[in-house]
mmCIF file of C-alpha atoms in Angstrom:
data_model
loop_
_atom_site.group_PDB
_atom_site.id
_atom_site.type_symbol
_atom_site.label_atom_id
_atom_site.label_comp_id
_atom_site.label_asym_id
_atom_site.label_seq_id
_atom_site.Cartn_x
_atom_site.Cartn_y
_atom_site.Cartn_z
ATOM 1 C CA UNK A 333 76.512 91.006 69.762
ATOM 2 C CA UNK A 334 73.230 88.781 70.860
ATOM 3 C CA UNK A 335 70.914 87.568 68.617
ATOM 4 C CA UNK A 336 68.219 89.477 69.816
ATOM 5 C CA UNK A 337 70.469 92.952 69.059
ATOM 6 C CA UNK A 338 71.098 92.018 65.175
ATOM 7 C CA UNK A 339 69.501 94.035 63.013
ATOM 8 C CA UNK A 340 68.192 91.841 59.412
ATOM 9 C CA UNK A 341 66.829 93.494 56.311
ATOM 10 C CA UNK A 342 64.538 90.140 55.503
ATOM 11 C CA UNK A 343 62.524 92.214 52.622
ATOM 12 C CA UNK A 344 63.406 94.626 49.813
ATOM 13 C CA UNK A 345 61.285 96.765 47.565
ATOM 14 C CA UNK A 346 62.470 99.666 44.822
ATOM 15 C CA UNK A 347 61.353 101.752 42.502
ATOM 16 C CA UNK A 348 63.534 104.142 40.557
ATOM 17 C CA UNK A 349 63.800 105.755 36.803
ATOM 18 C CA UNK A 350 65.801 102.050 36.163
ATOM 19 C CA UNK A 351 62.404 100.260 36.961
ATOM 20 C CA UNK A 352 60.427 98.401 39.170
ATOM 21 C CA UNK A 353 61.970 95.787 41.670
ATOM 22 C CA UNK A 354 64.907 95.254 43.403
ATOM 23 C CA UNK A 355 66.098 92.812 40.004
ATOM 24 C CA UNK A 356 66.277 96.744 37.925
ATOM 25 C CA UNK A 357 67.908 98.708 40.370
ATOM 26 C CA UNK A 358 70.871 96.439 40.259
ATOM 27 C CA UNK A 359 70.794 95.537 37.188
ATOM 28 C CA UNK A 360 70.705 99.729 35.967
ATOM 29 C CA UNK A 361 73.177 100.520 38.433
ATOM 30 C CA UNK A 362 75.832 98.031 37.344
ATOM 31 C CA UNK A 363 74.805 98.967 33.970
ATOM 32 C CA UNK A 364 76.090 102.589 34.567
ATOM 33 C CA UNK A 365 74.010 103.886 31.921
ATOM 34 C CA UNK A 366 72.168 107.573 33.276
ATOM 35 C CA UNK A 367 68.121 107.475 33.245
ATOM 36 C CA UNK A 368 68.464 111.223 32.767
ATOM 37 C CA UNK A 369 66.072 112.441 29.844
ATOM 38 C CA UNK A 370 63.630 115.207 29.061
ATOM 39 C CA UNK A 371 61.114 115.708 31.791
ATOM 40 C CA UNK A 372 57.423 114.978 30.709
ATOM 41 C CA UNK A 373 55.586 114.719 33.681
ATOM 42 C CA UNK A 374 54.934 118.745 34.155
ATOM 43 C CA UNK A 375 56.115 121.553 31.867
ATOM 44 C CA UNK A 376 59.641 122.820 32.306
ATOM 45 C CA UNK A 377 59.393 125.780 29.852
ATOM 46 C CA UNK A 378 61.681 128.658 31.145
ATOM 47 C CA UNK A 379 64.107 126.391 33.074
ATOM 48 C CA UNK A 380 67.269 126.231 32.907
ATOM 49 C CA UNK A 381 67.664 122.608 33.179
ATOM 50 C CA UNK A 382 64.982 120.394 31.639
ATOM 51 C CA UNK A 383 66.012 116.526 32.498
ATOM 52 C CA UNK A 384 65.346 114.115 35.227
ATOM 53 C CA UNK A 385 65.379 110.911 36.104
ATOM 54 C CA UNK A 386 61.571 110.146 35.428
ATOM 55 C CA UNK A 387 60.168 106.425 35.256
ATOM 56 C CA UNK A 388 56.851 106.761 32.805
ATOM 57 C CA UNK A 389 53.421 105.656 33.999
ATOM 58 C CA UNK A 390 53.714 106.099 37.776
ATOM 59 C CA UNK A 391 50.875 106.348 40.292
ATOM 60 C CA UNK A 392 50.395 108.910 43.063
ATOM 61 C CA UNK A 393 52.838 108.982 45.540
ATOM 62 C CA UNK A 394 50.688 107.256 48.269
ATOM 63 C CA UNK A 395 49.750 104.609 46.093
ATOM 64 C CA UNK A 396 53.333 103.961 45.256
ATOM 65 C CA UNK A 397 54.383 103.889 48.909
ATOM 66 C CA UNK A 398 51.359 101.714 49.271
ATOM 67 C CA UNK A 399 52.842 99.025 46.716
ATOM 68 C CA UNK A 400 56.635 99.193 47.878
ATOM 69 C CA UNK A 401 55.296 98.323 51.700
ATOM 70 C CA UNK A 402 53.232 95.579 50.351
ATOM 71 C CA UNK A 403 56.132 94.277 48.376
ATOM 72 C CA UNK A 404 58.963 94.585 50.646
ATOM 73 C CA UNK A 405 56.275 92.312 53.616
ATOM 74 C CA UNK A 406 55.564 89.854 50.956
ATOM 75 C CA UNK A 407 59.477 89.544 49.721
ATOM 76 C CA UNK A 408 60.421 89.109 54.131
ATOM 77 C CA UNK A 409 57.418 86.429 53.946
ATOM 78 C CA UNK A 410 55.299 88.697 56.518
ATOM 79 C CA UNK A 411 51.429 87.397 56.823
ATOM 80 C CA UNK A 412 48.216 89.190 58.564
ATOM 81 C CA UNK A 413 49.590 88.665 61.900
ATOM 82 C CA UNK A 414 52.992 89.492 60.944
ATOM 83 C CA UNK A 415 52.127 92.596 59.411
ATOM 84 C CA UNK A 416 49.986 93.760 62.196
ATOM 85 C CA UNK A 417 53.287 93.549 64.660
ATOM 86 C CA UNK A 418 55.239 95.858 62.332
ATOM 87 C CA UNK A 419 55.593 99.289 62.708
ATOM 88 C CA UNK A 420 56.134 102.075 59.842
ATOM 89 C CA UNK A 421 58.738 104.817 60.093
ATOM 90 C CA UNK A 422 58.274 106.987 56.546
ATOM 91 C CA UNK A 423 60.119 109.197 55.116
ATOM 92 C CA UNK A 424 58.809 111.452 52.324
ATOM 93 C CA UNK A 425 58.657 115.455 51.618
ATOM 94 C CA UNK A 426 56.485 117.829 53.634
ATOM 95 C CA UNK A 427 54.087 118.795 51.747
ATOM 96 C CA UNK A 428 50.748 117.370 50.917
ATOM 97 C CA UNK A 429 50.816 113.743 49.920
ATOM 98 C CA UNK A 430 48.782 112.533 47.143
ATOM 99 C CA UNK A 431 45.013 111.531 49.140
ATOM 100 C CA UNK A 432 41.756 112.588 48.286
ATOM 101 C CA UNK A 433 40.821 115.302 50.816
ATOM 102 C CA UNK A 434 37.171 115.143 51.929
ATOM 103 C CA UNK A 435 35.233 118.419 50.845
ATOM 104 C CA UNK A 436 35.508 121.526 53.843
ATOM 105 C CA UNK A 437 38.989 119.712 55.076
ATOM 106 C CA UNK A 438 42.573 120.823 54.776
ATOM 107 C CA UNK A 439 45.241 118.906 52.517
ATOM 108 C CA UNK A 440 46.215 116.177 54.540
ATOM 109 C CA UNK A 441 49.394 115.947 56.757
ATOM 110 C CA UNK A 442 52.653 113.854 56.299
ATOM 111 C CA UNK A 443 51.707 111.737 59.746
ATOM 112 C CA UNK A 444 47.924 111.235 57.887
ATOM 113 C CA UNK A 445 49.795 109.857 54.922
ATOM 114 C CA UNK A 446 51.595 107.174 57.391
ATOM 115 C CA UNK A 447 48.150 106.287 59.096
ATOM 116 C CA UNK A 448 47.003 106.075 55.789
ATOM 117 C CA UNK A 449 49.612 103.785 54.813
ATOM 118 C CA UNK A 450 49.981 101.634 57.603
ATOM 119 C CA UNK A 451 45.941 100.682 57.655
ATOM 120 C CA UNK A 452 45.723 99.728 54.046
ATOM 121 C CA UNK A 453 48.921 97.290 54.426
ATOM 122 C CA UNK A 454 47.926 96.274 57.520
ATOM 123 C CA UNK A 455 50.386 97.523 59.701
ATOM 124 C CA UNK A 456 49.647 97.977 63.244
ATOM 125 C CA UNK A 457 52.858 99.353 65.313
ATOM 126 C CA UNK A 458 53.718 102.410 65.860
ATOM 127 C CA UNK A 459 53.944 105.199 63.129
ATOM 128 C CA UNK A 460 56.698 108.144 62.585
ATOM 129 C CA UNK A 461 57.064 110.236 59.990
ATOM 130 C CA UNK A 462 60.804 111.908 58.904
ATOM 131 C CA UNK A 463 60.669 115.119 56.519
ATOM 132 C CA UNK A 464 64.497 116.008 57.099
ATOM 133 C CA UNK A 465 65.505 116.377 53.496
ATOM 134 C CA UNK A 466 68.149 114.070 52.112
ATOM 135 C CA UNK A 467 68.430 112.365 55.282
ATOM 136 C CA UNK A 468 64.915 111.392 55.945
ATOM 137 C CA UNK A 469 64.702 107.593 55.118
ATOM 138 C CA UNK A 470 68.697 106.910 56.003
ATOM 139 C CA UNK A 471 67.727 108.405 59.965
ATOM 140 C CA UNK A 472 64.569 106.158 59.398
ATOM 141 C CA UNK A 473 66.512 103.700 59.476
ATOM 142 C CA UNK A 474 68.837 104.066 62.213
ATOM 143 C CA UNK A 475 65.876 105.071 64.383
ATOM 144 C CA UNK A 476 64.601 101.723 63.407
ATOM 145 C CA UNK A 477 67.372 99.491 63.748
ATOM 146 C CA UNK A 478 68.486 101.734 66.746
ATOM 147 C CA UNK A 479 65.036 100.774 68.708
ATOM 148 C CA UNK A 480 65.275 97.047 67.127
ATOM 149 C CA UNK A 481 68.824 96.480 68.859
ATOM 150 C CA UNK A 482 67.513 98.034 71.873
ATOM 151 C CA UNK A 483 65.165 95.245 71.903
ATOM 152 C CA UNK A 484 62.000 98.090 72.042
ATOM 153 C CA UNK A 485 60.791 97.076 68.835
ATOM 154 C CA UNK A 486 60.779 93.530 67.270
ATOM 155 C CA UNK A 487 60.429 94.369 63.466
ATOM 156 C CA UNK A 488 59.839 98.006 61.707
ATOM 157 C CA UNK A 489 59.042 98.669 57.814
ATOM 158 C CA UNK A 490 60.681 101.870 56.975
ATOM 159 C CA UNK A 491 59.375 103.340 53.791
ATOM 160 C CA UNK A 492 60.180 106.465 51.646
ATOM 161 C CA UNK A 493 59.024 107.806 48.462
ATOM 162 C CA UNK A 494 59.689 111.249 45.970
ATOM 163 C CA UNK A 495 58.539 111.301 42.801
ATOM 164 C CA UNK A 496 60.077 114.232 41.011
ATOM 165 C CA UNK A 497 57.270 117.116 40.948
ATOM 166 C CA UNK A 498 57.130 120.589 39.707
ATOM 167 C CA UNK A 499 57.408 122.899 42.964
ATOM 168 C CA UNK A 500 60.938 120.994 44.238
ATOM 169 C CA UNK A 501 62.826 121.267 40.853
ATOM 170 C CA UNK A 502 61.609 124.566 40.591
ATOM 171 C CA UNK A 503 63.218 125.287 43.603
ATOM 172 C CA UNK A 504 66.732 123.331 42.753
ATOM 173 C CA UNK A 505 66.730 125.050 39.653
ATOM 174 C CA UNK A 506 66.518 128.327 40.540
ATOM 175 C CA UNK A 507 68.926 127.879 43.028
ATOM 176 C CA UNK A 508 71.154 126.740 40.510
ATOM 177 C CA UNK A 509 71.924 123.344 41.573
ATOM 178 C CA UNK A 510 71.019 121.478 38.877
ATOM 179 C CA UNK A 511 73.313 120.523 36.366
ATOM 180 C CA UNK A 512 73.149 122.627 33.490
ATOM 181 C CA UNK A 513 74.817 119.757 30.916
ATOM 182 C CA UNK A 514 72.342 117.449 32.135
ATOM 183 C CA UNK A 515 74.915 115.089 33.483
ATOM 184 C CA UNK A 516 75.878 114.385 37.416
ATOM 185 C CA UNK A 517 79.134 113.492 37.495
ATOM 186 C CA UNK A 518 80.057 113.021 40.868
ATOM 187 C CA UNK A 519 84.364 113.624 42.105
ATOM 188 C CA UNK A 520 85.105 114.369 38.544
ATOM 189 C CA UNK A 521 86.311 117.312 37.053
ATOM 190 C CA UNK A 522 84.139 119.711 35.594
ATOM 191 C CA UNK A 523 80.896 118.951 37.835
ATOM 192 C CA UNK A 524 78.183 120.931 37.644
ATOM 193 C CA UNK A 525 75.569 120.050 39.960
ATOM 194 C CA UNK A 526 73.062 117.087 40.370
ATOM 195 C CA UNK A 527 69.688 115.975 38.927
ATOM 196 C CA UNK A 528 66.626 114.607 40.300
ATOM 197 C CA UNK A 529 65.054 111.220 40.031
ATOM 198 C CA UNK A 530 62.141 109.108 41.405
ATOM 199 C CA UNK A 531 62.735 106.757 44.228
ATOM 200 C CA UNK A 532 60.049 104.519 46.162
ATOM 201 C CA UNK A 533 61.374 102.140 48.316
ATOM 202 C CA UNK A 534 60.983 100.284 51.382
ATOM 203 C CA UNK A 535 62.611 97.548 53.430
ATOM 204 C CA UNK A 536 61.891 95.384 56.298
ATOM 205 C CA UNK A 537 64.329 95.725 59.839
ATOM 206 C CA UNK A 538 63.474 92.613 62.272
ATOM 207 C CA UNK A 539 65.345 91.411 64.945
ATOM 208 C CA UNK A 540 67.296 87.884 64.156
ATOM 209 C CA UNK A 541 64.755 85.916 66.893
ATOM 210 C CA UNK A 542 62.005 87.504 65.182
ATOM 211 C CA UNK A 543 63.182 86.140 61.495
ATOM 212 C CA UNK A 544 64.566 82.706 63.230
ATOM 213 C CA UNK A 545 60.886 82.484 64.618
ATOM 214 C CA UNK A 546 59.576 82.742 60.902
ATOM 215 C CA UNK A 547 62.246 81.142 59.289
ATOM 216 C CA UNK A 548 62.769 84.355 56.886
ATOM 217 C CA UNK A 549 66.057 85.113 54.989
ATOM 218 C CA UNK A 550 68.204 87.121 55.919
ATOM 219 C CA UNK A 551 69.250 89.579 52.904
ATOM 220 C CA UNK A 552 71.962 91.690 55.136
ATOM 221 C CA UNK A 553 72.287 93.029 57.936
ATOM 222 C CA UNK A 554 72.289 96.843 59.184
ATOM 223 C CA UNK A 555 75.353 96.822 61.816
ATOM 224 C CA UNK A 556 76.086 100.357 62.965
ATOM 225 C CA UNK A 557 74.765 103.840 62.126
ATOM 226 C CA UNK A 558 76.017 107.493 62.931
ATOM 227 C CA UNK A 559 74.599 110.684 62.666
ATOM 228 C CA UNK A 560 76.286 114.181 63.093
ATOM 229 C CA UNK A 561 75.842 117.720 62.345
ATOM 230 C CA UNK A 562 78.254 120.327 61.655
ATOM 231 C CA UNK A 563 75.956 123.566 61.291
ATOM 232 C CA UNK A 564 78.407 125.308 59.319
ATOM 233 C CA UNK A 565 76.127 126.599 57.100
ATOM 234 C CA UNK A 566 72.231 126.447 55.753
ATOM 235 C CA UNK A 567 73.443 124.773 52.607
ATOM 236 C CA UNK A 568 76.669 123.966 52.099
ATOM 237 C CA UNK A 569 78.393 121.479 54.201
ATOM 238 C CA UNK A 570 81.893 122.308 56.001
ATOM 239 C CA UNK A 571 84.545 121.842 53.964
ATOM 240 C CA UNK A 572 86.885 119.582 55.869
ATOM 241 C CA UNK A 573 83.545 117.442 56.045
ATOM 242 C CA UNK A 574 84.026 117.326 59.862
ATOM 243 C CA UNK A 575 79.963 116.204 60.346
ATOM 244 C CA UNK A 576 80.194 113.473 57.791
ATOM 245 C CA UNK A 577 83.463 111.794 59.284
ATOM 246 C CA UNK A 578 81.943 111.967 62.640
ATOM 247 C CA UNK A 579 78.773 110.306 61.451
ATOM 248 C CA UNK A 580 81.174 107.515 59.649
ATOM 249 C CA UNK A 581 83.029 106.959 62.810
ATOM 250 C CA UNK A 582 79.893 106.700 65.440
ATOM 251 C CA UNK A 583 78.632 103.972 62.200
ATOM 252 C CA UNK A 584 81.877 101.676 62.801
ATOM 253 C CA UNK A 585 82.202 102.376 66.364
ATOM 254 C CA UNK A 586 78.614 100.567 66.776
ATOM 255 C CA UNK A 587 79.404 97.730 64.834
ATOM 256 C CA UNK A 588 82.355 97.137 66.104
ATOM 257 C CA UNK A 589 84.646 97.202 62.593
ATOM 258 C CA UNK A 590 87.865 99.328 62.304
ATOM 259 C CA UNK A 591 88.300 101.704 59.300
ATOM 260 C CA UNK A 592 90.157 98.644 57.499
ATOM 261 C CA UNK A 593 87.087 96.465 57.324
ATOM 262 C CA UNK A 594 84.794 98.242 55.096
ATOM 263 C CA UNK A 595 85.348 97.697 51.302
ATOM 264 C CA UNK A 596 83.097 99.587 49.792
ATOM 265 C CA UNK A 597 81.976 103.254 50.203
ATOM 266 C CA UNK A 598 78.189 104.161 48.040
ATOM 267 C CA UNK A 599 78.396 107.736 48.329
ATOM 268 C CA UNK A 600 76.188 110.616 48.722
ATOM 269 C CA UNK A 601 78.245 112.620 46.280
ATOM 270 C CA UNK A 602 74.972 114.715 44.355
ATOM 271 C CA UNK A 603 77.840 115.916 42.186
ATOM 272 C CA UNK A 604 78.147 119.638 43.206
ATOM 273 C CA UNK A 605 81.299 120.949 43.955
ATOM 274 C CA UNK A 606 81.490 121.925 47.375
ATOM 275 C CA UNK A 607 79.463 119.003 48.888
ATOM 276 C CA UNK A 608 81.937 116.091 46.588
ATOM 277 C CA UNK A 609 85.117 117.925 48.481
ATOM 278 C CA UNK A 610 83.464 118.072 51.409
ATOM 279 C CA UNK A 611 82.383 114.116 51.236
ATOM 280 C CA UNK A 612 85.992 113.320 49.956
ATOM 281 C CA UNK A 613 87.916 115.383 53.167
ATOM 282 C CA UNK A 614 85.618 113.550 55.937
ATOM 283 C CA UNK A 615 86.801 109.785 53.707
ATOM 284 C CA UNK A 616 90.298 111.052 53.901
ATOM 285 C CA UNK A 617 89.642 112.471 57.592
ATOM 286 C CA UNK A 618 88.175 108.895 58.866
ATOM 287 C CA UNK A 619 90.262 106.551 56.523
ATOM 288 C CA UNK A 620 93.874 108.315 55.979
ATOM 289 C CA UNK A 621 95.983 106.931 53.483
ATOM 290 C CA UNK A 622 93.742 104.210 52.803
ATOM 291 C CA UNK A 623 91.051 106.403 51.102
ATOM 292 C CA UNK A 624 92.316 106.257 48.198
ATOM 293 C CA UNK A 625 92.313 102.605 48.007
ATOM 294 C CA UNK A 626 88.802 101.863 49.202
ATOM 295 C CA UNK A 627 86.076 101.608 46.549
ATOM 296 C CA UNK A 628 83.847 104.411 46.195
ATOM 297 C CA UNK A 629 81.094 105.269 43.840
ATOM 298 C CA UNK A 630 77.930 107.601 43.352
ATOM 299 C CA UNK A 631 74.736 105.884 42.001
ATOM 300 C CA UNK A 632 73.004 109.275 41.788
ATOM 301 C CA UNK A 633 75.023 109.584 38.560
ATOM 302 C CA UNK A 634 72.737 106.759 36.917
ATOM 303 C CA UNK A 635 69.042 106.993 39.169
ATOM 304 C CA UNK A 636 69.446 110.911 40.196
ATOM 305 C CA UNK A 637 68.910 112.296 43.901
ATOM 306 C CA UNK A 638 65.536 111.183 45.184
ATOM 307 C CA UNK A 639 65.337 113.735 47.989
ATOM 308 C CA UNK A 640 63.898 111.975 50.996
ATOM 309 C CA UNK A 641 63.819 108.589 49.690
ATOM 310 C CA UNK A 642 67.765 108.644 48.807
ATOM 311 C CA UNK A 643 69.202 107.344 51.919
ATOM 312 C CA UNK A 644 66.627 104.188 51.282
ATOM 313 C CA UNK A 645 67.191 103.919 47.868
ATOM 314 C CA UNK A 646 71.015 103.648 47.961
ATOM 315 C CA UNK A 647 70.415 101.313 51.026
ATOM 316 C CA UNK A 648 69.311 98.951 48.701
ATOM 317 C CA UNK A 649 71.768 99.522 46.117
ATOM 318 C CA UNK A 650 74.613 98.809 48.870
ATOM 319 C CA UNK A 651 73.063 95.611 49.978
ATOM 320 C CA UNK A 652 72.490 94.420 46.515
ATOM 321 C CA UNK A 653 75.749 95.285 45.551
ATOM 322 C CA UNK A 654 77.310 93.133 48.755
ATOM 323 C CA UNK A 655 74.273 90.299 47.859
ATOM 324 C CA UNK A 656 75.609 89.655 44.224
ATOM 325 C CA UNK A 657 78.727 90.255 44.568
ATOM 326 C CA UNK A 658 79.241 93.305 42.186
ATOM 327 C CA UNK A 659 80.125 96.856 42.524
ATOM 328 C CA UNK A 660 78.395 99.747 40.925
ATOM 329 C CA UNK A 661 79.657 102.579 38.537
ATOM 330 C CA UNK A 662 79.939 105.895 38.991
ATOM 331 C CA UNK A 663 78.647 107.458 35.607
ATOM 332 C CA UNK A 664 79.581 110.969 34.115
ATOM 333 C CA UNK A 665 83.602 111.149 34.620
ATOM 334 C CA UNK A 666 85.506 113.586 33.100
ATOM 335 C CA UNK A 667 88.761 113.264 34.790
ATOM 336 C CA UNK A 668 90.003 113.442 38.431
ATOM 337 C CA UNK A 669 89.699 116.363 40.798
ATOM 338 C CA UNK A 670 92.844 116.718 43.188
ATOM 339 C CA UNK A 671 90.029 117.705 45.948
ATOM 340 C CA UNK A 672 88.580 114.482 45.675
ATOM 341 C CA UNK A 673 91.593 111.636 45.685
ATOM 342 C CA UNK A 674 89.360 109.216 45.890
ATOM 343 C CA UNK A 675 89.417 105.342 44.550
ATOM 344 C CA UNK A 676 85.904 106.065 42.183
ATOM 345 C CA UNK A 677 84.768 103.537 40.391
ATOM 346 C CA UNK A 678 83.973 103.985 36.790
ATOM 347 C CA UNK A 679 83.511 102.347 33.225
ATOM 348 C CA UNK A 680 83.006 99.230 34.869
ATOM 349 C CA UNK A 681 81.270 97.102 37.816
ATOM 350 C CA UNK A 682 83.967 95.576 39.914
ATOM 351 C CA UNK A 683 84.380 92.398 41.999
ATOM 352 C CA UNK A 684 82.671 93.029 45.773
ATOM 353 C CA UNK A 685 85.885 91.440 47.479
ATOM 354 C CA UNK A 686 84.043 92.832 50.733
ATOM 355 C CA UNK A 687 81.361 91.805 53.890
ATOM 356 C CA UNK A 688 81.109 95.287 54.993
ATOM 357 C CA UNK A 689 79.841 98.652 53.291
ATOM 358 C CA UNK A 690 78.751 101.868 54.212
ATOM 359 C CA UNK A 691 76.473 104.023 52.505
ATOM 360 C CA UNK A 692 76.110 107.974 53.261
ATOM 361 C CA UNK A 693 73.715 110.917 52.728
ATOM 362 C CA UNK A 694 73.761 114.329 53.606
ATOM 363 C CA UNK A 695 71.205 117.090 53.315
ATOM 364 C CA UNK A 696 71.092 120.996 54.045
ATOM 365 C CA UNK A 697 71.958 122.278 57.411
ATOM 366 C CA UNK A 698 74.821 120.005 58.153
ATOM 367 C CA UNK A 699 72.825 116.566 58.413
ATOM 368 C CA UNK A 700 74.834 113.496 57.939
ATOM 369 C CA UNK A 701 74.342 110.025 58.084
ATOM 370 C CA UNK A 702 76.192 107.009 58.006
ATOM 371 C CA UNK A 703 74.875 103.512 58.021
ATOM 372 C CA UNK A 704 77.175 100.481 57.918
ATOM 373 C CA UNK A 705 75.708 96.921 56.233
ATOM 374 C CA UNK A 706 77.007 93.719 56.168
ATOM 375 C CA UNK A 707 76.851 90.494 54.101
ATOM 376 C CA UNK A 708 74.101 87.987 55.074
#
């Protein structure tokens, strides 16, 4: 691969129910303690389920966004003229962000929030916006790095933000997704459904002459991505997870890597029974009898499902994870499901004997994404 067609993160930025900074995710994921408690930050009376993954004392959405871009440009080194060379790709829900709306003038508009964005961090590329559920920031990404490689683009900040809000868990809870014990316990027997949690985050894609030319570290690097879509049904995904395992293998195909070389697998499992079966079937389907030696776990157990900012959020957690060394645990076990033969990992972190990880996400309608890192 040329120089000019690697894809580096160079800057990192998260915010989650663990905390603030790149330092907590890590640190709460290896943990494997759940940030699920009672929800404060609107009234659940007459829910069924009344726990998220909240982290106290947040600011609006926008101004959260606002402080993950800034961090993640500071963390890759990126000054004024830097900055102003960088385009934004967000992903965040579709509905009205959090800006004061001048008086006689509708809420303002997803793409607003990303103009909004990029002129108070001083971002001058191109703008996109992504509102396609759980895959939102993870086809961000590819988008980005796709472009990047392509050599169209020279650096992109890809953002994404939910901050758990009244209207969407009213929604997953009357659907009956969320789980009623209040625990996600992704693979395992007994699952019940998943839980939602805050995620900001953001993260800066450059091409490797554009962070030699700056001398910027190089955190990892994003080599392949897939996407795929199996339109079996509006919201659950096909059972022999025939989308997801086509998504894996478009992910190694572009960075070149056989099955064999990936060590580690960060999940989308949301802990809900069809879409863990499905996600284990399109392992099995891409891996074969090595599935259920490969590494897997399911972070939402400990930070919850952040919507449209998952795919970035577990992005991180994968990199860190490769970065330090350490493998996260999958919380909320009961005991193994024969649907889901799968190597999870649980009770403790383990060694990351690995260079190469992917990390997945999936989302009503069939969407599926796959996005393969590697070790700086």
């Amino acid at each position: 691969m040329a120089e000019r067609e690697t894809v580096r993160i160079t800057g990192t930025y998260a915010l989650s129910a663990l905390g603030r900074g790149a330092d907590a995710l890590l640190a709460g994921v290896l943990t494997g303690a759940p940030a699920f408690a009672p929800v404060r930050r609107f009234d659940t009376t007459g829910r069924r389920v009344t726990v998220a993954a909240t982290l106290p004392e947040v600011g609006t959405l926008a101004d959260e966004l606002a402080d993950a871009i800034d961090s993640a440009a500071r963390a890759a080194g990126l000054d004024r003229a830097g900055r102003a060379e960088s385009a934004l790709f967000l992903a965040t829900h579709g509905g009205p962000p959090s800006l004061p709306v001048p008086e006689g003038r509708d809420a303002p508009t997803v793409p607003a929030l990303a103009g909004h964005l990029a002129g108070r961090c001083g971002l001058g590329g191109r703008t996109r916006v992504y509102t396609t559920a759980c895959v939102s920031a993870s086809t961000a990404v590819a988008d980005a790095a796709a472009l990047i490689r392509r050599g169209e683009v020279e650096r992109v900040v890809v953002a994404a933000g939910y901050l758990v809000e009244p209207d969407q868990y009213a929604l997953f809870d009357a659907g009956r997704a969320l789980a009623a014990d209040g625990a996600v316990r992704p693979f395992s027997a007994g699952r019940k459904g998943l839980l939602l949690g805050d995620g900001v985050a953001a993260v800066v894609l450059e091409s490797a002459g554009a962070a030699a030319r700056r001398g910027a570290e190089t955190v990892a690097t994003v080599a392949g991505w897939g996407r795929a879509g199996d339109a079996y049904h509006a919201c659950q995904p096909h059972p022999d997870g025939l989308g997801l395992a086509r998504a894996v293998e478009a992910a190694l195909r572009r960075g070149g890597l056989p099955p064999a070389a990936i060590g580690y697998v960060n999940a989308n499992a949301t802990g809900t029974p069809f879409s863990d079966a499905s996600e284990a079937a399109a392992l099995t389907r891409v891996f074969g009898d090595g599935a259920g030696r490969l590494p897997v776990s399911s972070t939402k157990s400990v930070h919850g499902h952040a919507l449209e900012a998952s795919g970035l959020l577990e992005l991180l957690v994968t990199v860190l994870a490769l970065r330090h060394g350490k493998l996260p645990v999958t919380a909320g076990w009961l005991g193994p499901d024969p649907q889901c033969p799968l190597d999870v990992i649980r009770d403790a972190p383990r060694p990351a004997r690995t260079e190469h990880a992917l990390t997945l996400n999936a989302a009503f309608g069939g969407a599926n994404t796959a996005l393969l890192v590697s070790a700086a």
